[in-house]
Amino acid sequence: MTVKHAALAEKFIADEPRTDWHDETLWFVREKRDKAAHGLPEWEQLREWGSQIKNNTLSNLSNYLKEFEEKATANGIKVHWASDAKEHNEIIHKIIKKHGIQKIVKSKSMLTEECHLNEYLQHNGIEVVDTDLGERIVQFRKEPPSHIVLPAIHLKKEDVSATFHEHLQTEKGNNDPQYLTEAARQHLRNKFVESELAITGVNFAIAETGGFVVCTNEGNADMGAHTAPVHIACMGFEKLIPKAEHLSVFLRLLARSATGQPITTYSSHFHKPRPNQEMHIVIVDNGRSKQLGREDFRNSLKCIRCAACFNTCPVYRRSGGHSYHTAVAGPIGSILNPNLDMKANADLPFASTLCGSCTNVCPVKINIHEQLWKWRQVIVTEGYVATSKKLGMKGMSFVFSNPKVYRFMGKMGRGVMHLFPFMVNNKLNIWSKQREMPVAPKESFRDWYLKNGKSQK
Ligand code: SF4
């Protein structure tokens, strides 16, 4: 097993004030979510409905997908199917080439991050401008987003100011958020006007109508789609819901879980292209069918990407999104990514305390912490853990299943800790890097109990 998460987290936590600030900021968002959720007496009922609607969708996926394709095509939308990231990128590139387009704008879409679309298009000479403010900031810095809802949450306003000074020639040292936002607005406005094609993500695609909904707080998806003559929407097939009436459940769950807002500022409904506009939708598998076939993990596909599990996770908050080295970080990323590449992502299910807070806040009731625990078992069975860990666990199993050996080892351990404490408290012992080993007791609990237990009754 790789230890990438641990190594990357170590870099992040080296900056202690930033780590504390990151932790507190995300906890603030979590508290906003709590307030918004508790303000709705029917919150638990909504979660249950959300979960059941998604269960139904996943159980009848092929029918709903066919229905969606039929309706969308009848509405004048061109539907494309991509089995993997490569095909997704090639389909988009083909449409761009057909129109001879050089400049495109793109609103937030974690699927395009997953498929590395920007890199692919830029490699083919196409300018891609991310129009979500947070995404534009990280794009300038050549960094991936660190959070699926708040892509630049790892950065402070001073960092943004320095980035904008370098790329947008803003005043050096001016950290005023309003000033910086205005600079981004002016810069992006020109990009919208120049762009001939807009790419958006999809939050919900509705089988019954063939339409889809895109949620943003900045209105950037609408700006792109409404000014460009070609609109391409990209969606993983799990974004489907059966009926338009189900939106009333998901739109209420999504905004409250993500940012504590009662509703996302823009929930834009797209049903058909405008006159003289071309509209495409690319439906992507990229490992989702495989995950659907894994009984223990299939319901991870219910995810509506609200990031509530990120904001509550003590490991995410204190290790930062980049430590997860994947497009989708956090607890949900740790159960989606091993499916995509088990070897490369074998470390992720171990980046958790298994406290269950993620499961508690998930608006569609995904049993995230149980799946993390189950992935650990799969990863061990498939042989993706380090030999040292494997041997260590075998040794522990032997000791714990033999009482005499256990007692002997306990005695030895206590002796060593008394006589040679440096053998435990040293830099080679990862556990004691940020902790003091407690002073070992003179005797085991068993010995103490044999001496005192009866007399205490
Ligand atoms: S797993 Fe649940 S809490 Fe996490 S992003 Fe998905 S829907 Fe939100």
Coordinates of C-alpha atoms and ligand atoms in Angstrom, one line a residue:
M1 CA 0.0 0.0 0.0
T2 CA 1.2 3.5 -0.8
V3 CA 1.3 6.0 2.0
K4 CA 0.7 9.0 -0.3
H5 CA -2.1 10.5 1.8
A6 CA 0.0 10.4 5.0
A7 CA 3.0 11.9 3.2
L8 CA 1.0 14.7 1.5
A9 CA -0.9 15.4 4.7
E10 CA 2.4 15.8 6.5
K11 CA 3.3 18.6 4.1
F12 CA -0.1 20.3 4.7
I13 CA 0.1 20.2 8.4
A14 CA 3.6 21.6 8.4
D15 CA 1.9 25.0 8.2
E16 CA 0.1 24.8 11.6
P17 CA -1.8 28.2 11.5
R18 CA -3.1 27.3 8.0
T19 CA -4.2 23.9 9.1
D20 CA -6.1 25.4 12.1
W21 CA -7.7 28.0 9.8
H22 CA -8.7 25.3 7.3
D23 CA -10.1 23.1 10.0
E24 CA -12.1 26.0 11.6
T25 CA -13.4 27.4 8.2
L26 CA -14.8 24.0 7.2
W27 CA -16.3 23.4 10.6
F28 CA -18.0 26.8 10.2
V29 CA -19.6 25.5 7.0
R30 CA -20.6 22.3 8.7
E31 CA -22.3 24.3 11.5
K32 CA -24.2 26.3 8.8
R33 CA -25.4 23.1 7.4
D34 CA -26.6 21.9 10.8
K35 CA -28.5 25.1 11.3
A36 CA -30.2 24.9 7.9
A37 CA -31.0 21.2 8.3
H38 CA -32.4 21.6 11.8
G39 CA -34.6 24.4 10.6
L40 CA -36.6 21.9 8.5
P41 CA -38.8 19.6 10.6
E42 CA -39.0 17.3 7.6
W43 CA -35.2 17.0 7.1
E44 CA -35.0 13.3 8.0
Q45 CA -38.0 12.6 5.8
L46 CA -36.2 14.4 2.9
R47 CA -33.1 12.4 3.5
E48 CA -35.1 9.2 3.4
W49 CA -36.9 10.2 0.2
G50 CA -33.6 11.2 -1.4
S51 CA -32.0 7.9 -0.5
Q52 CA -35.0 5.9 -1.8
I53 CA -35.3 7.8 -5.0
K54 CA -31.6 7.2 -5.7
N55 CA -32.0 3.5 -4.8
N56 CA -34.8 3.2 -7.2
T57 CA -32.8 5.0 -9.9
L58 CA -29.8 2.7 -9.5
S59 CA -32.0 -0.4 -9.6
N60 CA -33.6 0.6 -12.8
L61 CA -30.8 2.6 -14.3
S62 CA -30.8 1.2 -17.9
N63 CA -34.6 2.0 -18.3
Y64 CA -34.2 5.5 -16.9
L65 CA -31.1 6.1 -19.1
K66 CA -33.0 5.0 -22.2
E67 CA -36.0 7.1 -21.3
F68 CA -33.7 10.1 -20.8
E69 CA -31.9 9.6 -24.1
E70 CA -35.3 9.3 -25.9
K71 CA -36.7 12.5 -24.4
A72 CA -33.5 14.5 -24.7
T73 CA -33.2 13.6 -28.3
A74 CA -36.8 14.5 -29.0
N75 CA -36.1 17.9 -27.4
G76 CA -33.2 18.4 -29.9
I77 CA -30.3 17.6 -27.6
K78 CA -27.5 15.4 -29.1
V79 CA -26.8 12.6 -26.6
H80 CA -23.4 10.9 -26.6
W81 CA -22.2 7.9 -24.5
A82 CA -18.7 7.6 -23.2
S83 CA -17.4 4.4 -21.6
D84 CA -14.3 6.1 -20.1
A85 CA -12.5 9.3 -19.6
K86 CA -10.6 9.0 -22.9
E87 CA -13.8 8.6 -24.9
H88 CA -15.4 11.5 -23.0
N89 CA -12.5 13.8 -23.9
E90 CA -12.4 12.6 -27.5
I91 CA -16.2 13.2 -28.0
I92 CA -15.8 16.8 -26.7
H93 CA -12.7 17.4 -28.8
K94 CA -14.5 16.2 -31.9
I95 CA -17.4 18.7 -31.4
I96 CA -14.9 21.5 -30.8
K97 CA -12.9 20.6 -33.9
K98 CA -16.1 20.3 -36.0
H99 CA -16.8 24.0 -35.2
G100 CA -13.2 25.1 -35.5
I101 CA -13.3 26.6 -32.0
Q102 CA -10.3 27.7 -30.1
K103 CA -11.7 29.3 -26.9
I104 CA -14.1 27.7 -24.5
V105 CA -15.5 28.4 -21.1
K106 CA -16.3 25.8 -18.5
S107 CA -18.3 25.9 -15.3
K108 CA -17.6 23.6 -12.4
S109 CA -17.8 19.9 -13.2
M110 CA -16.0 17.4 -11.1
L111 CA -16.5 14.8 -13.9
T112 CA -14.3 16.9 -16.2
E113 CA -11.7 17.0 -13.4
E114 CA -12.0 13.2 -13.1
C115 CA -11.4 12.9 -16.9
H116 CA -8.6 15.5 -17.0
L117 CA -10.4 17.3 -19.7
N118 CA -8.6 20.6 -19.3
E119 CA -5.2 19.0 -19.8
Y120 CA -6.4 17.1 -22.8
L121 CA -7.9 20.1 -24.5
Q122 CA -5.0 22.4 -23.7
H123 CA -2.6 19.8 -25.1
N124 CA -4.7 20.0 -28.3
G125 CA -4.2 23.8 -28.5
I126 CA -7.6 24.8 -27.1
E127 CA -7.9 27.6 -24.4
V128 CA -10.1 26.4 -21.6
V129 CA -11.2 29.0 -19.0
D130 CA -12.8 27.8 -15.8
T131 CA -15.4 30.3 -14.9
D132 CA -16.2 29.4 -11.3
L133 CA -14.2 31.9 -9.2
G134 CA -12.6 29.2 -7.0
E135 CA -11.7 27.1 -10.0
R136 CA -10.3 30.1 -11.9
I137 CA -8.0 30.8 -8.9
V138 CA -6.7 27.3 -8.8
Q139 CA -6.4 27.2 -12.6
F140 CA -4.2 30.2 -12.5
R141 CA -2.0 28.5 -9.9
K142 CA -1.9 25.3 -11.9
E143 CA -3.4 23.4 -8.9
P144 CA -6.3 21.0 -8.8
P145 CA -9.4 21.9 -6.8
S146 CA -9.0 20.8 -3.2
H147 CA -12.8 20.6 -2.5
I148 CA -15.7 19.7 -4.7
V149 CA -17.9 22.7 -3.7
L150 CA -15.2 25.2 -2.5
P151 CA -12.3 24.5 -4.9
A152 CA -9.9 27.1 -3.4
I153 CA -10.7 26.6 0.3
H154 CA -7.1 25.8 1.0
L155 CA -6.1 29.4 0.0
K156 CA -6.4 32.6 2.0
K157 CA -7.3 36.0 0.6
E158 CA -3.6 36.9 0.7
D159 CA -2.8 34.0 -1.7
V160 CA -5.6 35.0 -4.0
S161 CA -4.4 38.6 -4.0
A162 CA -0.8 37.5 -5.0
T163 CA -2.3 35.2 -7.7
F164 CA -4.4 37.9 -9.2
H165 CA -1.6 40.4 -9.0
E166 CA 0.5 38.0 -11.1
H167 CA -2.2 37.0 -13.6
L168 CA -4.7 40.0 -13.6
Q169 CA -2.3 42.8 -12.7
T170 CA -4.3 43.8 -9.7
E171 CA -2.8 46.1 -7.1
K172 CA 0.0 44.4 -5.1
G173 CA -1.0 43.6 -1.6
N174 CA -4.6 44.6 -2.0
N175 CA -6.5 41.8 -0.2
D176 CA -9.9 43.3 -0.2
P177 CA -12.3 40.5 -1.3
Q178 CA -14.7 42.9 -3.1
Y179 CA -11.8 44.4 -5.1
L180 CA -10.5 41.0 -6.0
T181 CA -13.9 39.6 -6.9
E182 CA -14.6 42.7 -9.2
A183 CA -11.2 42.0 -10.9
A184 CA -12.2 38.4 -11.5
R185 CA -15.7 39.5 -12.8
Q186 CA -14.2 41.9 -15.4
H187 CA -11.7 39.3 -16.5
L188 CA -14.3 36.6 -16.8
R189 CA -16.8 38.8 -18.6
N190 CA -14.4 39.1 -21.5
K191 CA -13.9 35.4 -21.6
F192 CA -17.6 34.8 -21.7
V193 CA -18.0 37.2 -24.6
E194 CA -15.1 35.7 -26.6
S195 CA -16.1 32.1 -26.0
E196 CA -17.8 30.1 -28.8
L197 CA -18.5 27.0 -26.7
A198 CA -19.5 26.4 -23.1
I199 CA -19.1 23.3 -21.1
T200 CA -21.2 22.7 -17.9
G201 CA -21.6 19.9 -15.5
V202 CA -25.0 18.4 -14.6
N203 CA -26.4 18.2 -11.1
F204 CA -29.6 16.4 -12.0
A205 CA -30.8 14.9 -15.3
I206 CA -34.5 14.1 -15.4
A207 CA -35.5 10.9 -17.2
E208 CA -39.1 11.9 -17.6
T209 CA -38.4 15.2 -19.4
G210 CA -35.0 14.7 -21.0
G211 CA -33.9 18.0 -19.3
F212 CA -31.1 18.7 -16.8
V213 CA -30.4 21.1 -14.0
V214 CA -27.1 22.9 -13.2
C215 CA -26.7 24.5 -9.8
T216 CA -24.2 27.4 -9.2
N217 CA -24.0 30.3 -6.8
E218 CA -22.2 32.6 -9.3
G219 CA -24.5 32.2 -12.4
N220 CA -21.4 31.4 -14.4
A221 CA -22.9 28.2 -16.0
D222 CA -25.8 30.3 -17.3
M223 CA -23.5 33.0 -18.6
G224 CA -21.5 30.5 -20.5
A225 CA -24.4 28.5 -21.9
H226 CA -26.5 31.6 -22.8
T227 CA -23.8 33.4 -24.7
A228 CA -22.1 30.5 -26.6
P229 CA -23.6 29.0 -29.7
V230 CA -22.6 25.5 -28.5
H231 CA -23.3 24.0 -25.1
I232 CA -21.9 20.7 -24.0
A233 CA -23.1 19.3 -20.6
C234 CA -21.1 16.4 -19.1
M235 CA -22.6 14.0 -16.6
G236 CA -21.8 10.7 -14.9
F237 CA -24.7 8.4 -15.4
E238 CA -25.5 8.5 -11.7
K239 CA -26.8 12.0 -12.0
L240 CA -30.1 10.7 -13.2
I241 CA -33.4 11.1 -11.3
P242 CA -36.7 9.7 -12.6
K243 CA -39.1 12.6 -12.4
A244 CA -39.2 16.4 -12.3
E245 CA -41.1 16.3 -9.0
H246 CA -38.0 14.6 -7.4
L247 CA -36.1 17.9 -7.8
S248 CA -38.0 19.3 -4.9
V249 CA -36.3 16.8 -2.7
F250 CA -32.8 17.0 -4.1
L251 CA -32.6 20.8 -4.5
R252 CA -33.6 21.3 -0.8
L253 CA -31.1 18.7 0.3
L254 CA -28.2 19.8 -1.9
A255 CA -27.9 23.5 -1.0
R256 CA -28.5 23.0 2.8
S257 CA -26.0 20.2 2.9
A258 CA -23.4 22.0 0.8
T259 CA -23.3 25.5 2.2
G260 CA -26.2 25.8 4.6
Q261 CA -28.2 27.9 2.1
P262 CA -31.9 27.2 1.7
I263 CA -31.5 27.1 -2.1
T264 CA -28.6 27.4 -4.5
T265 CA -28.6 30.9 -6.0
Y266 CA -29.0 29.7 -9.6
S267 CA -30.7 26.3 -10.3
S268 CA -30.9 26.5 -14.1
H269 CA -33.1 24.2 -16.0
F270 CA -32.0 23.2 -19.6
H271 CA -34.5 21.4 -21.8
K272 CA -33.6 22.1 -25.4
P273 CA -31.2 24.3 -27.4
R274 CA -32.1 27.9 -28.2
P275 CA -32.8 28.7 -31.9
N276 CA -29.4 28.4 -33.7
Q277 CA -27.8 26.9 -30.7
E278 CA -26.4 23.4 -30.5
M279 CA -26.7 21.4 -27.3
H280 CA -24.9 18.2 -26.4
I281 CA -24.9 16.0 -23.4
V282 CA -22.2 13.4 -22.8
I283 CA -23.1 10.6 -20.5
V284 CA -20.1 8.9 -18.9
D285 CA -19.5 5.5 -17.3
N286 CA -15.8 5.6 -16.4
G287 CA -15.9 2.8 -13.8
R288 CA -19.4 3.5 -12.6
S289 CA -20.8 0.2 -14.0
K290 CA -18.1 -1.6 -12.1
Q291 CA -19.0 0.2 -8.9
L292 CA -22.7 -0.6 -9.5
G293 CA -21.7 -4.2 -9.6
R294 CA -19.9 -4.1 -6.3
E295 CA -22.7 -4.9 -3.9
D296 CA -21.0 -3.3 -0.8
F297 CA -20.1 -0.1 -2.7
R298 CA -22.9 0.4 -5.2
N299 CA -24.8 2.9 -3.1
S300 CA -21.8 5.3 -3.2
L301 CA -23.3 6.2 -6.6
K302 CA -26.2 7.9 -4.8
C303 CA -23.9 10.8 -4.1
I304 CA -25.1 14.3 -5.1
R305 CA -21.7 15.9 -4.5
C306 CA -22.7 18.2 -1.7
A307 CA -19.4 17.8 0.2
A308 CA -21.1 17.7 3.6
C309 CA -18.9 14.6 4.4
F310 CA -15.8 16.7 3.6
N311 CA -16.7 19.5 5.9
T312 CA -17.4 17.3 8.9
C313 CA -14.5 14.8 8.4
P314 CA -11.7 15.4 11.0
V315 CA -9.1 13.9 8.7
Y316 CA -10.1 16.0 5.6
R317 CA -10.3 19.2 7.6
R318 CA -6.8 18.7 9.0
S319 CA -5.1 17.2 6.0
G320 CA -6.5 19.3 3.1
G321 CA -8.0 18.1 -0.2
H322 CA -4.7 17.8 -2.1
S323 CA -3.6 15.0 0.3
Y324 CA -6.1 12.8 -1.4
H325 CA -4.3 13.1 -4.8
T326 CA -7.5 12.5 -6.7
A327 CA -10.2 14.7 -8.4
V328 CA -12.8 13.9 -5.7
A329 CA -11.2 14.0 -2.3
G330 CA -12.7 13.5 1.2
P331 CA -14.6 10.5 2.5
I332 CA -16.7 10.0 -0.7
G333 CA -13.6 10.2 -2.8
S334 CA -12.0 7.5 -0.6
I335 CA -14.8 5.1 -1.5
L336 CA -15.1 6.0 -5.2
N337 CA -11.4 6.1 -6.2
P338 CA -10.3 2.6 -5.2
N339 CA -12.8 1.4 -7.7
L340 CA -11.1 3.4 -10.4
D341 CA -7.6 2.3 -9.6
M342 CA -7.2 0.1 -6.5
K343 CA -3.5 0.1 -6.4
A344 CA -3.0 3.8 -6.9
N345 CA -5.7 4.7 -4.3
A346 CA -5.2 1.9 -1.8
D347 CA -4.2 4.4 0.9
L348 CA -7.4 6.4 0.8
P349 CA -9.8 4.2 2.8
F350 CA -7.2 4.3 5.5
A351 CA -7.3 8.1 5.7
S352 CA -10.2 8.0 8.1
T353 CA -10.9 7.6 11.8
L354 CA -14.2 5.7 10.9
C355 CA -16.0 8.0 13.4
G356 CA -19.1 7.9 11.2
S357 CA -19.7 11.6 11.1
C358 CA -19.8 11.5 7.3
T359 CA -22.6 8.9 7.3
N360 CA -24.5 11.1 9.8
V361 CA -24.5 14.1 7.6
C362 CA -24.9 12.5 4.2
P363 CA -28.2 13.8 2.7
V364 CA -28.8 10.6 0.7
K365 CA -27.8 8.3 3.5
I366 CA -24.7 6.6 2.1
N367 CA -23.1 4.4 4.7
I368 CA -19.7 6.0 4.0
H369 CA -17.7 4.9 7.0
E370 CA -18.9 1.3 6.6
Q371 CA -17.7 1.3 3.0
L372 CA -14.4 2.8 4.1
W373 CA -14.0 -0.2 6.5
K374 CA -15.1 -2.6 3.8
W375 CA -12.6 -1.2 1.3
R376 CA -9.8 -1.8 3.8
Q377 CA -10.7 -5.5 3.8
V378 CA -10.9 -5.7 0.0
I379 CA -7.5 -3.9 -0.3
V380 CA -5.9 -6.3 2.2
T381 CA -7.4 -9.3 0.4
E382 CA -6.3 -8.1 -3.0
G383 CA -2.8 -7.7 -1.6
Y384 CA -2.4 -3.9 -1.8
V385 CA -1.1 -3.3 1.7
A386 CA 2.6 -2.9 2.5
T387 CA 4.4 -6.2 3.4
S388 CA 5.4 -4.6 6.7
K389 CA 1.8 -4.0 7.6
K390 CA 0.7 -7.4 6.5
L391 CA 3.5 -9.1 8.6
G392 CA 2.7 -6.7 11.6
M393 CA -1.0 -7.7 11.5
K394 CA -0.1 -11.4 11.3
G395 CA 2.2 -11.0 14.4
M396 CA -0.6 -9.1 16.2
S397 CA -3.1 -11.8 15.4
F398 CA -0.7 -14.5 16.8
V399 CA -0.1 -12.5 20.0
F400 CA -3.8 -11.6 20.6
S401 CA -5.0 -15.2 20.1
N402 CA -2.5 -16.7 22.5
P403 CA -3.1 -15.6 26.1
K404 CA 0.3 -16.8 27.4
V405 CA 2.2 -15.0 24.6
Y406 CA 0.0 -11.9 25.1
R407 CA 0.9 -11.8 28.8
F408 CA 4.6 -12.3 28.1
M409 CA 4.7 -9.6 25.4
G410 CA 2.8 -7.2 27.7
K411 CA 5.4 -7.8 30.5
M412 CA 8.2 -7.3 28.0
G413 CA 6.7 -4.1 26.6
R414 CA 6.2 -2.6 30.1
G415 CA 9.8 -3.4 31.0
V416 CA 11.1 -1.9 27.8
M417 CA 9.0 1.3 28.3
H418 CA 10.4 1.7 31.8
L419 CA 14.0 0.9 31.1
F420 CA 14.5 2.2 27.6
P421 CA 11.7 4.7 26.8
F422 CA 13.6 6.1 23.8
M423 CA 13.0 2.7 22.0
V424 CA 9.3 3.8 21.8
N425 CA 9.5 7.6 21.8
N426 CA 11.7 8.1 18.8
K427 CA 11.4 9.6 15.3
L428 CA 11.1 6.1 13.7
N429 CA 7.9 5.5 15.5
I430 CA 5.2 7.4 13.4
W431 CA 2.7 7.1 16.2
S432 CA 4.8 9.0 18.7
K433 CA 5.6 11.8 16.2
Q434 CA 3.0 14.1 17.7
R435 CA 2.2 12.3 20.9
E436 CA 3.9 11.4 24.1
M437 CA 3.7 7.7 25.0
P438 CA 2.1 7.4 28.4
V439 CA 4.1 6.0 31.3
A440 CA 3.6 2.3 31.3
P441 CA 1.9 0.8 34.4
K442 CA 3.8 -1.4 36.8
E443 CA 1.5 -4.3 36.2
S444 CA -1.2 -5.4 33.8
F445 CA -4.9 -4.9 34.5
R446 CA -5.2 -8.7 34.8
D447 CA -2.5 -8.9 37.5
W448 CA -4.1 -6.0 39.3
Y449 CA -7.5 -7.6 39.1
L450 CA -6.2 -10.9 40.4
K451 CA -4.8 -9.1 43.4
N452 CA -7.5 -6.6 44.1
G453 CA -10.6 -7.6 42.2
K454 CA -12.1 -9.9 44.8
S455 CA -11.5 -7.7 47.7
Q456 CA -13.3 -4.8 45.9
K457 CA -16.6 -6.7 45.6
Ligands
SF4_1 S1 -21.3 11.1 0.0 FE1 -23.1 12.2 0.8 S2 -22.3 13.8 2.1 FE2 -20.6 13.1 0.8 S3 -20.7 14.5 -1.0 FE3 -21.9 12.7 -1.5 S4 -24.0 13.2 -0.9 FE4 -22.7 14.7 0.1

